[in-house]
Short mmCIF file of C-alpha atoms in Angstrom, two decimals:
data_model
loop_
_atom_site.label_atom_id
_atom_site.label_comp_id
_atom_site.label_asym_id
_atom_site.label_seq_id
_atom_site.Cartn_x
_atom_site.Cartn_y
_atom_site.Cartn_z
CA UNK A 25 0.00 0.00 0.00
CA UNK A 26 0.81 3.49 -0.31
CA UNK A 27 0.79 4.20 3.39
CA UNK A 28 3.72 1.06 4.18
CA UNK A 29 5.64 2.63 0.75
CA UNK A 30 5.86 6.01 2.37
CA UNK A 31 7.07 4.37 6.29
CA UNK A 32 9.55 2.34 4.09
CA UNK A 33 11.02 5.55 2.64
CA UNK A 34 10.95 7.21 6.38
CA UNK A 35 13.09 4.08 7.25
CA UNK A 36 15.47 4.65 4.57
CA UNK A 37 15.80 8.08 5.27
CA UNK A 38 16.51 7.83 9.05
CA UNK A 39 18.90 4.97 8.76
CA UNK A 40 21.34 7.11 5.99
CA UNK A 41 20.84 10.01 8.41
CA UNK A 42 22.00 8.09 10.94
CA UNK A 43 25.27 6.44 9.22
CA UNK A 44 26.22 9.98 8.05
CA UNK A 45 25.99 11.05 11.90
CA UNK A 46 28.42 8.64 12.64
CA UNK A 47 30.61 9.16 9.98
CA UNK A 48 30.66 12.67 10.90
CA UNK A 49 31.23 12.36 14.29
CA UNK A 50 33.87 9.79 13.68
CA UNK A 51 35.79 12.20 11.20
CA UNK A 52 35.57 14.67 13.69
CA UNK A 53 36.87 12.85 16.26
CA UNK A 54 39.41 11.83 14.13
CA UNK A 55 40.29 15.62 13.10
CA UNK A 56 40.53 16.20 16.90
CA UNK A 57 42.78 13.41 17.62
CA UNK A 58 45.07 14.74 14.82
CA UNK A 59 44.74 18.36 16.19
CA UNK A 60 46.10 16.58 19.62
CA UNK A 61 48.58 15.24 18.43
CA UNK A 62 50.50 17.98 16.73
CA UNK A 63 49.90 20.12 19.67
CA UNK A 64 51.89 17.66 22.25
CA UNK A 65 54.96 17.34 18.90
CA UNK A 66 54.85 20.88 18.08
CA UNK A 67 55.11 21.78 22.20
CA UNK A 68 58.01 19.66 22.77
CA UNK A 69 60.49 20.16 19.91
CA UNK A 70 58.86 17.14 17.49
CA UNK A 71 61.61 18.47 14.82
CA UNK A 72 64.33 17.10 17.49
CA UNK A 73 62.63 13.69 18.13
CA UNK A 74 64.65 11.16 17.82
CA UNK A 75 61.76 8.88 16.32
CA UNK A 76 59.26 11.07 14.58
CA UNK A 77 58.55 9.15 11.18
CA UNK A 78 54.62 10.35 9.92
CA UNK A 79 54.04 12.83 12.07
CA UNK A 80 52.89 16.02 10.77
CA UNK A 81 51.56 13.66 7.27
CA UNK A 82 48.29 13.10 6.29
CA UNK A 83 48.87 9.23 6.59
CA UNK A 84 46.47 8.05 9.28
CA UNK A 85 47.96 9.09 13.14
CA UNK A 86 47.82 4.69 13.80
CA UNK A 87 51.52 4.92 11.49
CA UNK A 88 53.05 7.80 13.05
CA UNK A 89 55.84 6.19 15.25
CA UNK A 90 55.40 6.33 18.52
CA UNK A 91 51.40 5.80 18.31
CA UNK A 92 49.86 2.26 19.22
CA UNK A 93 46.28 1.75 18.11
CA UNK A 94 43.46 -0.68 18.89
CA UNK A 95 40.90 -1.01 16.42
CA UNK A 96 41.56 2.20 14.68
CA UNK A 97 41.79 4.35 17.90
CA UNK A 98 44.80 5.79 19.31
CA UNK A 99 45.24 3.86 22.27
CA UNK A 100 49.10 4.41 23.43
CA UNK A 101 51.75 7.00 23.28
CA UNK A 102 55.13 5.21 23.38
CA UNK A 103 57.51 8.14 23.71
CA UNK A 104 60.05 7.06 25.90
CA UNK A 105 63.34 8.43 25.54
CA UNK A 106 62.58 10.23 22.40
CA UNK A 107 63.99 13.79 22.97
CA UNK A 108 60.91 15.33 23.83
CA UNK A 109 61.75 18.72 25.16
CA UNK A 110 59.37 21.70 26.29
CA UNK A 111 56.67 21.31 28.45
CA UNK A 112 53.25 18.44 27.60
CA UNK A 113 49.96 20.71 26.50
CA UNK A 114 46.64 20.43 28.15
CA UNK A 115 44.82 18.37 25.19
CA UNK A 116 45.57 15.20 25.53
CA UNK A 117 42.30 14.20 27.14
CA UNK A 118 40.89 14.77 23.72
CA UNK A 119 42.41 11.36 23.12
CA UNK A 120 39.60 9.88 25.45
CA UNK A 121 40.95 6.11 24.26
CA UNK A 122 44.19 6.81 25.44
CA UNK A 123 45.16 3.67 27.73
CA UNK A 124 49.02 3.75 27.92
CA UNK A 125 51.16 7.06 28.56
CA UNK A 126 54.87 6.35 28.18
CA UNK A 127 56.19 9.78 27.99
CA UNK A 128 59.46 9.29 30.28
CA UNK A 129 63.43 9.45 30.35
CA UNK A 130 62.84 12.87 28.40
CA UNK A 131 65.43 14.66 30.45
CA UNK A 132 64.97 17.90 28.65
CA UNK A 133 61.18 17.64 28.68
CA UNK A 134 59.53 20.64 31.80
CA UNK A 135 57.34 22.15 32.86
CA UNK A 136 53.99 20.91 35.05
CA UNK A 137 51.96 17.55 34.52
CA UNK A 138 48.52 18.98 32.63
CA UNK A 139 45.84 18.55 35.05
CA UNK A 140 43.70 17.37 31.84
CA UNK A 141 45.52 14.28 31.86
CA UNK A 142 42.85 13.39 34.87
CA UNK A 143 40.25 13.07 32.21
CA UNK A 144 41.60 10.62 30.34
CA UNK A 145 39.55 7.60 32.60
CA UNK A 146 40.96 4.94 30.19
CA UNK A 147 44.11 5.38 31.89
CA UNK A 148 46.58 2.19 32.74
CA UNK A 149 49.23 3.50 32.48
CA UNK A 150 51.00 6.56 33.21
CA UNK A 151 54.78 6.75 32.81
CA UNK A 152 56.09 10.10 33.10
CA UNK A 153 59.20 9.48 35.30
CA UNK A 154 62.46 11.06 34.79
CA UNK A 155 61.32 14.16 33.22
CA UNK A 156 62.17 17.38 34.38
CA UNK A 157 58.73 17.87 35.09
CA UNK A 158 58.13 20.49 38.19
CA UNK A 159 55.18 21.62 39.97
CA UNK A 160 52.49 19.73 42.10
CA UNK A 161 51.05 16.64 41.33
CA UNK A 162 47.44 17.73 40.17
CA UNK A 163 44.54 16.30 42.22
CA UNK A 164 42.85 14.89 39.22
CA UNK A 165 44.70 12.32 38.71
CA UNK A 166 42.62 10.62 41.34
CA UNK A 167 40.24 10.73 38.77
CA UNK A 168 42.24 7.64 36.74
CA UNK A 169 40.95 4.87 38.99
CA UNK A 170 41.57 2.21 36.38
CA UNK A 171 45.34 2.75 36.18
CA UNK A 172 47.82 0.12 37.11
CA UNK A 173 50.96 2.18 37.12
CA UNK A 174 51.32 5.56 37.99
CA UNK A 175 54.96 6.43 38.09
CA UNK A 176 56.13 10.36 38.47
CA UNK A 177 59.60 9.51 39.89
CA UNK A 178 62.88 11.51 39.32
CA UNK A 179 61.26 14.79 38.51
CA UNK A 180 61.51 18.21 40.46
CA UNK A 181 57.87 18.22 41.73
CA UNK A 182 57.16 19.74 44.85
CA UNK A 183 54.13 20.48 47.45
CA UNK A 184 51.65 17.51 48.95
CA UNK A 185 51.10 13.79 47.22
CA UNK A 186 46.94 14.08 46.84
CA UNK A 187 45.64 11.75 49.51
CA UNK A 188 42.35 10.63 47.24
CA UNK A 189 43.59 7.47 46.15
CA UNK A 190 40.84 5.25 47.91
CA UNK A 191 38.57 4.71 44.90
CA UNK A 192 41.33 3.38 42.86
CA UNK A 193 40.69 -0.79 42.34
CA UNK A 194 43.84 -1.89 40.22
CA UNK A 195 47.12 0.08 40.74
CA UNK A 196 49.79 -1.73 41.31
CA UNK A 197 52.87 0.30 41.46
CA UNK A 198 53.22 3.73 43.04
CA UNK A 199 56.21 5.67 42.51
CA UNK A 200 57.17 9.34 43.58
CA UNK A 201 60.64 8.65 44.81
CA UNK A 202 63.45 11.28 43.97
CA UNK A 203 61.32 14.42 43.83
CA UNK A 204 63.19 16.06 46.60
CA UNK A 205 60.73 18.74 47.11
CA UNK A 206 58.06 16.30 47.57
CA UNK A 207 56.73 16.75 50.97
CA UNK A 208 53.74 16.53 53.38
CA UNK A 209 52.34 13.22 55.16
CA UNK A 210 52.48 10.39 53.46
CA UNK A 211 48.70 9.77 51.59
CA UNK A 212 46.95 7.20 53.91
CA UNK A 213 43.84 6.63 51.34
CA UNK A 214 46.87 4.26 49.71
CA UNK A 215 46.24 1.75 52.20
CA UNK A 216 42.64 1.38 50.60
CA UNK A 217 44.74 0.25 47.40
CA UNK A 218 44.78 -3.52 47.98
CA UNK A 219 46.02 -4.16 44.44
CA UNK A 220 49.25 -2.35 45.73
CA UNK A 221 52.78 -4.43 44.76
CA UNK A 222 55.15 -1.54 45.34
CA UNK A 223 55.39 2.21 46.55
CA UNK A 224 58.43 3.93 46.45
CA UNK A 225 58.54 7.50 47.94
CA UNK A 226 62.24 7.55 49.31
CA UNK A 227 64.61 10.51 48.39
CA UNK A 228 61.70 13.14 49.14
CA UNK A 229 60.30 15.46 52.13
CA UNK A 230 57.55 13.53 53.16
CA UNK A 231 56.86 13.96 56.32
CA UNK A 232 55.00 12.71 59.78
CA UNK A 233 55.19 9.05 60.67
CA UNK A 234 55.00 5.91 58.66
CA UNK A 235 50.96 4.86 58.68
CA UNK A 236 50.43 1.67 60.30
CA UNK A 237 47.48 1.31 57.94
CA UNK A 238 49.82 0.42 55.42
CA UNK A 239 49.78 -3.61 57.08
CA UNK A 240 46.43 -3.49 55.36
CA UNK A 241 48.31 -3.76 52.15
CA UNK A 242 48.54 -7.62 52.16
CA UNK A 243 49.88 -7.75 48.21
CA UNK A 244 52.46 -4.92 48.92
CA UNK A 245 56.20 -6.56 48.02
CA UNK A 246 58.24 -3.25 48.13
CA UNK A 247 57.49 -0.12 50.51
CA UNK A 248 60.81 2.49 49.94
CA UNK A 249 60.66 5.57 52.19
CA UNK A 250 64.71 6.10 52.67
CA UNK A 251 66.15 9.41 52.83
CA UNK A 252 62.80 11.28 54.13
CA UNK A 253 61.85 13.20 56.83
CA UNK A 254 59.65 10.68 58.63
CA UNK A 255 59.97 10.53 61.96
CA UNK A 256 58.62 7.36 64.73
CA UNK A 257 59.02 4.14 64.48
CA UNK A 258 58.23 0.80 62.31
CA UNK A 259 54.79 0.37 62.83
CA UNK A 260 54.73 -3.33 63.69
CA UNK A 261 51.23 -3.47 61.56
CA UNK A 262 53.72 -3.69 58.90
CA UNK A 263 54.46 -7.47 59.75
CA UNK A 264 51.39 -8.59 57.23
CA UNK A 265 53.00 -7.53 54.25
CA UNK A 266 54.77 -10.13 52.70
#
């Protein structure tokens, strides 16, 4: 009939509008991805990278080197000891698939860690040790409750460590050691981690007394807290760990 001709049409129509919505949005996307990523090489000397094949082409960002993908989405930024130098930009949380930051042993690579970076809730991992990163450690980090490894040693950073680490269910390693401007108590929400393996905060200012909450941590195989300014004793709490 007429009238199930016409509805038939009205599917049509809707589904192509729909596909073209999505193809927009994913070019878009895309474009902002792109936009991203020249921001972060242009802001820390991409000319002087050591590795810096595709960048700054039109081929698609998953060749560039230094840029892992998973099914077509930029998933990892392997950047390790590539020369970076300058300071990191605040849009990298456009790359909301981001699940590996490796963006460390960059000696000539300053300035502060973008609190943006707390958006990207895909987070595993976040390498950015042995920078010259300075500044404080932004609060929103506690916003990456799925990472594993959050490692920020051998940097200049200073102030407090953000004690908001309670809701995080997987991290595994914990490193702030050799930030000698690092001070404050040490962050007791920690000893909600129970995923913990290792924490390493020696060669800072940290300090107050060593929590004897931290005998919660029952999967903890490493606890370094040398050269600090903690004061007490061994909490004997400390016994559970293994």
């Amino acid at each position: 009939t007429t009238m199930r001709r016409w509805l038939y049409v009205v599917h049509i129509i809707i589904a192509l509008s729909l596909i073209l919505s999505l193809n927009t949005t994913h070019a878009e996307n895309e474009e902002e991805v792109r936009i991203a990523l020249m921001e972060l090489y242009n802001s820390t000397g991409g000319p002087s990278w050591h590795h810096s094949s595709g960048w700054g082409t039109t081929t698609h960002p998953c060749s560039w080197a230094g840029v892992g993908c998973t099914a077509g989405l930029v998933a990892a930024l392997r950047l390790n000891s590539n020369n970076l130098a300058g300071s990191l930009p605040n849009s990298l949380d456009s790359i909301m698939t981001l699940e590996d930051v490796w963006i460390h042993d960059n000696p000539l690579l300053g300035g502060t860690i973008p609190s943006s970076l707390g958006n990207l809730v895909n987070l595993s991992d976040l390498y950015l040790n042995k920078n010259s990163l300075v500044g404080t450690i932004p609060p929103s980090l506690c916003n990456l409750v799925r990472v594993r490894k959050l490692l920020l040693y051998e940097n200049n950073l200073n102030g407090t460590i953000p004690n908001c680490f309670s809701n995080f269910v997987r991290m595994q390693d914990f490193y702030v050691s050799n930030n000698p401007l690092l001070s404050g108590p040490f962050p007791t929400s920690l000893c909600q981690v129970k995923t913990l393996l290792k924490i390493r905060a020696a060669t800072t200012a940290l300090q107050g007394t060593i929590p004897s909450c931290i005998g919660n941590l029952t999967n903890l195989n490493y606890l370094y807290l040398s050269d600090t300014s903690m004061t007490g004793t061994l909490p004997s709490q400390l016994s559970r760990c293994p």
